[in-house]
Amino acid sequence: DVKVTQSSRYLVKRTGEKVFLECVQDMDHENMFWYRQDPGLGLRLIYFSYDVKMKEKGDIPEGYSVSREKKERFSLILESASTNQTSMYLCASSLVLPGANVLTFGAGSRLTVL
Amino acid sequence: AQTVTQSQPEMSVQEAETVTLSCTYDTSESDYYLFWYKQPPSRQMILVIRQEAYKQQNATENRFSVNFQKAAKSFSLKISDSQLGDAAMYFCAYRAYNNNDMRFGAGTRLTVKP
């Protein structure tokens, strides 16, 4: 029944490591998103993709990159993890505009960078 | 840029009572959508209710209803007959009609007391 799957629920990484967060959706959605969730700040958009190989920066793209080689998969990459990237990362997907298309979220990946 | 403000970091309600969560937003757009999402502890974010800005009638979903005041840019969520399962973080969100990305508030943590 799970529609958006995030590969890792909890990760612990060291400063400077390269980190991959994977997200897969099975709803044939065009749009996929990566958000970062921090207490008191809500959800902030890192990147989103509206098609294969297409991406757009969100509010906080610095230190992150993304990859979308297949429609169902959207990866978030931390090239060199830093302690200030310790956070909860949420992947979501939706149908393309127009309409009140809602986001379907994954369960989240809690990343700790030591 | 559109911003979403939730001024109540925490709220509590007695079981079976009614509670209202506040949300205001700032936009220069005339066509947009508003959403309330619920994030139970350690569980996935799910949609509670949505409202199209062009509709004057307030949306209702069972025990959940909204008070949408377009001129005041206010979008509050009312939960009637509160249940223990309503305990969660609640996020207000905004999306412009022609924009893919969704903007979230900082969230309100709702506690339901038995």
PDB file of C-alpha atoms in Angstrom:
ATOM      1  CA  ASP A   1       0.000   0.000   0.000  1.00  0.00           C
ATOM      2  CA  VAL A   2       3.048   2.273   0.421  1.00  0.00           C
ATOM      3  CA  LYS A   3       3.177   4.692  -2.511  1.00  0.00           C
ATOM      4  CA  VAL A   4       6.297   6.782  -1.780  1.00  0.00           C
ATOM      5  CA  THR A   5       9.212   4.823  -0.378  1.00  0.00           C
ATOM      6  CA  GLN A   6      12.336   6.348   1.090  1.00  0.00           C
ATOM      7  CA  SER A   7      15.170   3.850   1.188  1.00  0.00           C
ATOM      8  CA  SER A   8      16.563   4.682   4.615  1.00  0.00           C
ATOM      9  CA  ARG A   9      14.578   5.667   7.674  1.00  0.00           C
ATOM     10  CA  TYR A  10      17.637   6.490   9.799  1.00  0.00           C
ATOM     11  CA  LEU A  11      21.186   7.249   8.726  1.00  0.00           C
ATOM     12  CA  VAL A  12      24.300   8.257  10.622  1.00  0.00           C
ATOM     13  CA  LYS A  13      27.164   9.661   8.565  1.00  0.00           C
ATOM     14  CA  ARG A  14      30.460  11.375   9.209  1.00  0.00           C
ATOM     15  CA  THR A  15      31.365  14.905   8.157  1.00  0.00           C
ATOM     16  CA  GLY A  16      32.676  14.924   4.605  1.00  0.00           C
ATOM     17  CA  GLU A  17      30.993  11.700   3.546  1.00  0.00           C
ATOM     18  CA  LYS A  18      28.900  11.545   0.384  1.00  0.00           C
ATOM     19  CA  VAL A  19      25.299  10.686   1.210  1.00  0.00           C
ATOM     20  CA  PHE A  20      22.584   9.343  -1.077  1.00  0.00           C
ATOM     21  CA  LEU A  21      18.922   9.497  -0.124  1.00  0.00           C
ATOM     22  CA  GLU A  22      16.703   7.512  -2.443  1.00  0.00           C
ATOM     23  CA  CYS A  23      13.010   7.951  -3.086  1.00  0.00           C
ATOM     24  CA  VAL A  24      10.733   5.812  -5.255  1.00  0.00           C
ATOM     25  CA  GLN A  25       7.062   6.362  -6.065  1.00  0.00           C
ATOM     26  CA  ASP A  26       4.690   3.952  -7.752  1.00  0.00           C
ATOM     27  CA  MET A  27       1.895   6.354  -8.696  1.00  0.00           C
ATOM     28  CA  ASP A  28       3.309   7.495 -12.057  1.00  0.00           C
ATOM     29  CA  HIS A  29       3.534  11.063 -10.745  1.00  0.00           C
ATOM     30  CA  GLU A  30       5.389  13.610 -12.840  1.00  0.00           C
ATOM     31  CA  ASN A  31       6.496  15.815  -9.950  1.00  0.00           C
ATOM     32  CA  MET A  32       8.849  14.771  -7.206  1.00  0.00           C
ATOM     33  CA  PHE A  33      10.161  16.877  -4.349  1.00  0.00           C
ATOM     34  CA  TRP A  34      12.760  16.860  -1.607  1.00  0.00           C
ATOM     35  CA  TYR A  35      12.003  18.818   1.558  1.00  0.00           C
ATOM     36  CA  ARG A  36      13.986  19.327   4.690  1.00  0.00           C
ATOM     37  CA  GLN A  37      12.064  19.458   7.992  1.00  0.00           C
ATOM     38  CA  ASP A  38      13.507  21.219  11.028  1.00  0.00           C
ATOM     39  CA  PRO A  39      11.742  22.155  14.290  1.00  0.00           C
ATOM     40  CA  GLY A  40      10.348  25.675  14.182  1.00  0.00           C
ATOM     41  CA  LEU A  41      11.082  26.011  10.481  1.00  0.00           C
ATOM     42  CA  GLY A  42       8.542  23.651   8.986  1.00  0.00           C
ATOM     43  CA  LEU A  43       9.298  22.137   5.611  1.00  0.00           C
ATOM     44  CA  ARG A  44      11.682  23.865   3.272  1.00  0.00           C
ATOM     45  CA  LEU A  45      12.005  22.876  -0.366  1.00  0.00           C
ATOM     46  CA  ILE A  46      15.463  21.748  -1.462  1.00  0.00           C
ATOM     47  CA  TYR A  47      14.814  20.659  -5.059  1.00  0.00           C
ATOM     48  CA  PHE A  48      11.984  19.454  -7.171  1.00  0.00           C
ATOM     49  CA  SER A  49      11.720  17.693 -10.493  1.00  0.00           C
ATOM     50  CA  TYR A  50       8.827  17.889 -12.945  1.00  0.00           C
ATOM     51  CA  ASP A  51      10.149  15.325 -15.422  1.00  0.00           C
ATOM     52  CA  VAL A  52      12.972  12.875 -15.976  1.00  0.00           C
ATOM     53  CA  LYS A  53      16.327  14.667 -15.975  1.00  0.00           C
ATOM     54  CA  MET A  54      14.601  17.974 -15.170  1.00  0.00           C
ATOM     55  CA  LYS A  55      15.116  19.759 -11.869  1.00  0.00           C
ATOM     56  CA  GLU A  56      14.594  23.116 -10.272  1.00  0.00           C
ATOM     57  CA  LYS A  57      16.143  24.613  -7.168  1.00  0.00           C
ATOM     58  CA  GLY A  58      13.994  25.265  -4.181  1.00  0.00           C
ATOM     59  CA  ASP A  59      14.706  27.580  -1.271  1.00  0.00           C
ATOM     60  CA  ILE A  60      17.768  25.839   0.158  1.00  0.00           C
ATOM     61  CA  PRO A  61      19.667  23.969  -2.590  1.00  0.00           C
ATOM     62  CA  GLU A  62      23.157  24.810  -1.335  1.00  0.00           C
ATOM     63  CA  GLY A  63      25.117  21.703  -0.422  1.00  0.00           C
ATOM     64  CA  TYR A  64      22.670  19.395  -2.195  1.00  0.00           C
ATOM     65  CA  SER A  65      22.201  17.955  -5.654  1.00  0.00           C
ATOM     66  CA  VAL A  66      19.566  15.682  -7.136  1.00  0.00           C
ATOM     67  CA  SER A  67      19.221  13.062  -9.809  1.00  0.00           C
ATOM     68  CA  ARG A  68      16.176  11.838 -11.677  1.00  0.00           C
ATOM     69  CA  GLU A  69      17.105   9.257 -14.282  1.00  0.00           C
ATOM     70  CA  LYS A  70      13.765   7.435 -14.160  1.00  0.00           C
ATOM     71  CA  LYS A  71      10.292   8.802 -13.617  1.00  0.00           C
ATOM     72  CA  GLU A  72       9.703   6.842 -10.439  1.00  0.00           C
ATOM     73  CA  ARG A  73      13.012   7.597  -8.715  1.00  0.00           C
ATOM     74  CA  PHE A  74      14.364  10.856  -7.292  1.00  0.00           C
ATOM     75  CA  SER A  75      17.633  10.909  -5.401  1.00  0.00           C
ATOM     76  CA  LEU A  76      19.015  13.556  -3.085  1.00  0.00           C
ATOM     77  CA  ILE A  77      22.797  13.763  -2.848  1.00  0.00           C
ATOM     78  CA  LEU A  78      24.878  15.445  -0.197  1.00  0.00           C
ATOM     79  CA  GLU A  79      28.273  15.721  -1.854  1.00  0.00           C
ATOM     80  CA  SER A  80      30.127  16.367   1.400  1.00  0.00           C
ATOM     81  CA  ALA A  81      27.932  16.050   4.447  1.00  0.00           C
ATOM     82  CA  SER A  82      28.204  18.670   7.164  1.00  0.00           C
ATOM     83  CA  THR A  83      26.783  18.773  10.676  1.00  0.00           C
ATOM     84  CA  ASN A  84      24.297  21.489   9.730  1.00  0.00           C
ATOM     85  CA  GLN A  85      22.696  19.031   7.336  1.00  0.00           C
ATOM     86  CA  THR A  86      21.524  16.908  10.246  1.00  0.00           C
ATOM     87  CA  SER A  87      17.782  16.900   9.708  1.00  0.00           C
ATOM     88  CA  MET A  88      14.684  15.018   8.624  1.00  0.00           C
ATOM     89  CA  TYR A  89      14.393  14.719   4.859  1.00  0.00           C
ATOM     90  CA  LEU A  90      11.009  14.186   3.269  1.00  0.00           C
ATOM     91  CA  CYS A  91      10.377  13.056  -0.282  1.00  0.00           C
ATOM     92  CA  ALA A  92       7.034  13.729  -1.940  1.00  0.00           C
ATOM     93  CA  SER A  93       5.387  13.352  -5.296  1.00  0.00           C
ATOM     94  CA  SER A  94       2.373  14.796  -7.077  1.00  0.00           C
ATOM     95  CA  LEU A  95       0.625  14.968 -10.395  1.00  0.00           C
ATOM     96  CA  VAL A  96       1.553  17.831 -12.667  1.00  0.00           C
ATOM     97  CA  LEU A  97      -0.387  21.113 -12.769  1.00  0.00           C
ATOM     98  CA  PRO A  98      -3.068  22.324 -12.917  1.00  0.00           C
ATOM     99  CA  GLY A  99      -5.392  21.431 -10.144  1.00  0.00           C
ATOM    100  CA  ALA A 100      -5.290  21.118  -6.389  1.00  0.00           C
ATOM    101  CA  ASN A 101      -2.847  18.269  -6.692  1.00  0.00           C
ATOM    102  CA  VAL A 102      -1.788  17.127  -3.294  1.00  0.00           C
ATOM    103  CA  LEU A 103       1.597  15.892  -2.264  1.00  0.00           C
ATOM    104  CA  THR A 104       2.022  12.269  -1.253  1.00  0.00           C
ATOM    105  CA  PHE A 105       4.861  11.961   1.214  1.00  0.00           C
ATOM    106  CA  GLY A 106       7.296   9.241   2.113  1.00  0.00           C
ATOM    107  CA  ALA A 107       7.945   8.273   5.718  1.00  0.00           C
ATOM    108  CA  GLY A 108      11.048  10.453   5.933  1.00  0.00           C
ATOM    109  CA  SER A 109      14.767   9.867   6.354  1.00  0.00           C
ATOM    110  CA  ARG A 110      16.356  11.135   9.535  1.00  0.00           C
ATOM    111  CA  LEU A 111      19.983  11.957   8.859  1.00  0.00           C
ATOM    112  CA  THR A 112      22.548  12.591  11.577  1.00  0.00           C
ATOM    113  CA  VAL A 113      25.942  13.928  10.539  1.00  0.00           C
ATOM    114  CA  LEU A 114      28.652  13.541  13.163  1.00  0.00           C
TER     115      LEU A 114
ATOM    116  CA  ALA B   1       7.616  35.188  -2.409  1.00  0.00           C
ATOM    117  CA  GLN B   2       4.770  33.510  -0.655  1.00  0.00           C
ATOM    118  CA  THR B   3       5.012  32.863   3.051  1.00  0.00           C
ATOM    119  CA  VAL B   4       2.878  30.839   5.401  1.00  0.00           C
ATOM    120  CA  THR B   5       2.680  31.663   9.104  1.00  0.00           C
ATOM    121  CA  GLN B   6       1.418  29.447  11.868  1.00  0.00           C
ATOM    122  CA  SER B   7       1.537  31.507  15.053  1.00  0.00           C
ATOM    123  CA  GLN B   8       0.761  28.680  17.475  1.00  0.00           C
ATOM    124  CA  PRO B   9       3.749  26.354  17.969  1.00  0.00           C
ATOM    125  CA  GLU B  10       1.713  24.190  20.354  1.00  0.00           C
ATOM    126  CA  MET B  11      -1.945  23.692  21.160  1.00  0.00           C
ATOM    127  CA  SER B  12      -3.802  21.307  23.399  1.00  0.00           C
ATOM    128  CA  VAL B  13      -7.399  20.193  23.516  1.00  0.00           C
ATOM    129  CA  GLN B  14      -9.497  17.949  25.700  1.00  0.00           C
ATOM    130  CA  GLU B  15     -10.816  14.823  24.069  1.00  0.00           C
ATOM    131  CA  ALA B  16     -14.259  15.423  22.488  1.00  0.00           C
ATOM    132  CA  GLU B  17     -13.740  19.210  22.508  1.00  0.00           C
ATOM    133  CA  THR B  18     -13.157  21.536  19.571  1.00  0.00           C
ATOM    134  CA  VAL B  19      -9.887  23.227  18.693  1.00  0.00           C
ATOM    135  CA  THR B  20      -8.930  25.749  16.020  1.00  0.00           C
ATOM    136  CA  LEU B  21      -5.472  26.010  14.505  1.00  0.00           C
ATOM    137  CA  SER B  22      -4.497  29.306  12.878  1.00  0.00           C
ATOM    138  CA  CYS B  23      -2.738  29.982   9.607  1.00  0.00           C
ATOM    139  CA  THR B  24      -2.104  33.144   7.656  1.00  0.00           C
ATOM    140  CA  TYR B  25      -0.357  33.515   4.346  1.00  0.00           C
ATOM    141  CA  ASP B  26       1.014  36.231   2.171  1.00  0.00           C
ATOM    142  CA  THR B  27       0.599  36.254  -1.585  1.00  0.00           C
ATOM    143  CA  SER B  28      -0.030  38.536  -4.514  1.00  0.00           C
ATOM    144  CA  GLU B  29      -1.634  35.738  -6.519  1.00  0.00           C
ATOM    145  CA  SER B  30      -5.370  35.520  -7.049  1.00  0.00           C
ATOM    146  CA  ASP B  31      -5.539  31.817  -7.846  1.00  0.00           C
ATOM    147  CA  TYR B  32      -4.052  29.382  -5.386  1.00  0.00           C
ATOM    148  CA  TYR B  33      -4.703  26.398  -3.176  1.00  0.00           C
ATOM    149  CA  LEU B  34      -4.444  25.941   0.552  1.00  0.00           C
ATOM    150  CA  PHE B  35      -3.916  22.719   2.442  1.00  0.00           C
ATOM    151  CA  TRP B  36      -3.697  21.314   5.927  1.00  0.00           C
ATOM    152  CA  TYR B  37      -1.413  18.337   6.405  1.00  0.00           C
ATOM    153  CA  LYS B  38      -1.120  16.144   9.485  1.00  0.00           C
ATOM    154  CA  GLN B  39       2.068  14.421  10.630  1.00  0.00           C
ATOM    155  CA  PRO B  40       1.442  11.905  13.438  1.00  0.00           C
ATOM    156  CA  PRO B  41       4.425  11.004  15.634  1.00  0.00           C
ATOM    157  CA  SER B  42       6.921   8.941  13.622  1.00  0.00           C
ATOM    158  CA  ARG B  43       4.446   8.537  10.814  1.00  0.00           C
ATOM    159  CA  GLN B  44       3.891   9.780   7.317  1.00  0.00           C
ATOM    160  CA  MET B  45       2.525  13.214   6.492  1.00  0.00           C
ATOM    161  CA  ILE B  46      -1.023  12.987   5.169  1.00  0.00           C
ATOM    162  CA  LEU B  47      -3.504  15.446   3.722  1.00  0.00           C
ATOM    163  CA  VAL B  48      -6.300  16.552   6.025  1.00  0.00           C
ATOM    164  CA  ILE B  49      -8.178  19.054   3.903  1.00  0.00           C
ATOM    165  CA  ARG B  50      -7.736  21.398   0.934  1.00  0.00           C
ATOM    166  CA  GLN B  51      -9.356  24.580  -0.299  1.00  0.00           C
ATOM    167  CA  GLU B  52      -9.377  26.211  -3.719  1.00  0.00           C
ATOM    168  CA  ALA B  53      -9.120  29.991  -3.374  1.00  0.00           C
ATOM    169  CA  TYR B  54     -11.796  30.615  -5.996  1.00  0.00           C
ATOM    170  CA  LYS B  55     -14.363  28.713  -3.941  1.00  0.00           C
ATOM    171  CA  GLN B  56     -16.187  30.799  -1.371  1.00  0.00           C
ATOM    172  CA  GLN B  57     -17.575  27.790   0.437  1.00  0.00           C
ATOM    173  CA  ASN B  58     -15.380  26.483   3.218  1.00  0.00           C
ATOM    174  CA  ALA B  59     -14.124  22.931   2.779  1.00  0.00           C
ATOM    175  CA  THR B  60     -15.260  20.236   5.189  1.00  0.00           C
ATOM    176  CA  GLU B  61     -14.046  16.685   5.719  1.00  0.00           C
ATOM    177  CA  ASN B  62     -15.956  14.894   8.461  1.00  0.00           C
ATOM    178  CA  ARG B  63     -14.763  16.423  11.768  1.00  0.00           C
ATOM    179  CA  PHE B  64     -12.357  18.782  10.024  1.00  0.00           C
ATOM    180  CA  SER B  65     -13.409  22.095   8.567  1.00  0.00           C
ATOM    181  CA  VAL B  66     -11.707  25.307   7.538  1.00  0.00           C
ATOM    182  CA  ASN B  67     -12.485  28.975   7.891  1.00  0.00           C
ATOM    183  CA  PHE B  68     -11.107  30.555   4.734  1.00  0.00           C
ATOM    184  CA  GLN B  69     -11.016  34.346   4.762  1.00  0.00           C
ATOM    185  CA  LYS B  70      -9.489  35.348   1.431  1.00  0.00           C
ATOM    186  CA  ALA B  71      -9.374  39.080   2.059  1.00  0.00           C
ATOM    187  CA  ALA B  72      -7.676  38.568   5.411  1.00  0.00           C
ATOM    188  CA  LYS B  73      -5.440  35.812   3.960  1.00  0.00           C
ATOM    189  CA  SER B  74      -6.415  33.541   6.775  1.00  0.00           C
ATOM    190  CA  PHE B  75      -6.997  29.778   6.660  1.00  0.00           C
ATOM    191  CA  SER B  76      -7.771  28.198  10.018  1.00  0.00           C
ATOM    192  CA  LEU B  77      -8.492  24.536  10.704  1.00  0.00           C
ATOM    193  CA  LYS B  78     -11.238  23.504  13.105  1.00  0.00           C
ATOM    194  CA  ILE B  79     -11.218  20.020  14.567  1.00  0.00           C
ATOM    195  CA  SER B  80     -14.494  19.029  16.188  1.00  0.00           C
ATOM    196  CA  ASP B  81     -15.004  16.188  18.655  1.00  0.00           C
ATOM    197  CA  SER B  82     -11.236  15.798  19.059  1.00  0.00           C
ATOM    198  CA  GLN B  83      -9.910  12.267  19.319  1.00  0.00           C
ATOM    199  CA  LEU B  84      -6.673  10.908  20.720  1.00  0.00           C
ATOM    200  CA  GLY B  85      -5.636  10.000  17.183  1.00  0.00           C
ATOM    201  CA  ASP B  86      -5.745  13.657  16.200  1.00  0.00           C
ATOM    202  CA  ALA B  87      -2.557  14.289  18.179  1.00  0.00           C
ATOM    203  CA  ALA B  88       0.056  15.294  15.607  1.00  0.00           C
ATOM    204  CA  MET B  89       1.958  18.128  13.983  1.00  0.00           C
ATOM    205  CA  TYR B  90      -0.297  20.091  11.675  1.00  0.00           C
ATOM    206  CA  PHE B  91       1.129  22.028   8.773  1.00  0.00           C
ATOM    207  CA  CYS B  92      -0.609  24.680   6.748  1.00  0.00           C
ATOM    208  CA  ALA B  93       0.521  24.856   3.117  1.00  0.00           C
ATOM    209  CA  TYR B  94       0.040  27.085   0.103  1.00  0.00           C
ATOM    210  CA  ARG B  95       0.511  26.538  -3.587  1.00  0.00           C
ATOM    211  CA  ALA B  96      -0.060  29.062  -6.343  1.00  0.00           C
ATOM    212  CA  TYR B  97      -2.150  27.883  -9.271  1.00  0.00           C
ATOM    213  CA  ASN B  98       0.706  27.957 -11.761  1.00  0.00           C
ATOM    214  CA  ASN B  99       3.458  26.914  -9.462  1.00  0.00           C
ATOM    215  CA  ASN B 100       4.668  23.415  -8.737  1.00  0.00           C
ATOM    216  CA  ASP B 101       6.164  23.917  -5.326  1.00  0.00           C
ATOM    217  CA  MET B 102       4.218  24.029  -2.085  1.00  0.00           C
ATOM    218  CA  ARG B 103       5.056  26.384   0.789  1.00  0.00           C
ATOM    219  CA  PHE B 104       4.645  25.216   4.358  1.00  0.00           C
ATOM    220  CA  GLY B 105       4.243  26.909   7.696  1.00  0.00           C
ATOM    221  CA  ALA B 106       6.358  26.022  10.721  1.00  0.00           C
ATOM    222  CA  GLY B 107       3.691  23.702  12.097  1.00  0.00           C
ATOM    223  CA  THR B 108       1.497  23.451  15.199  1.00  0.00           C
ATOM    224  CA  ARG B 109       1.891  20.544  17.579  1.00  0.00           C
ATOM    225  CA  LEU B 110      -1.522  19.435  18.808  1.00  0.00           C
ATOM    226  CA  THR B 111      -1.861  17.470  22.024  1.00  0.00           C
ATOM    227  CA  VAL B 112      -5.142  15.743  22.853  1.00  0.00           C
ATOM    228  CA  LYS B 113      -5.772  15.162  26.549  1.00  0.00           C
ATOM    229  CA  PRO B 114      -7.905  12.188  27.592  1.00  0.00           C
TER     230      PRO B 114
END
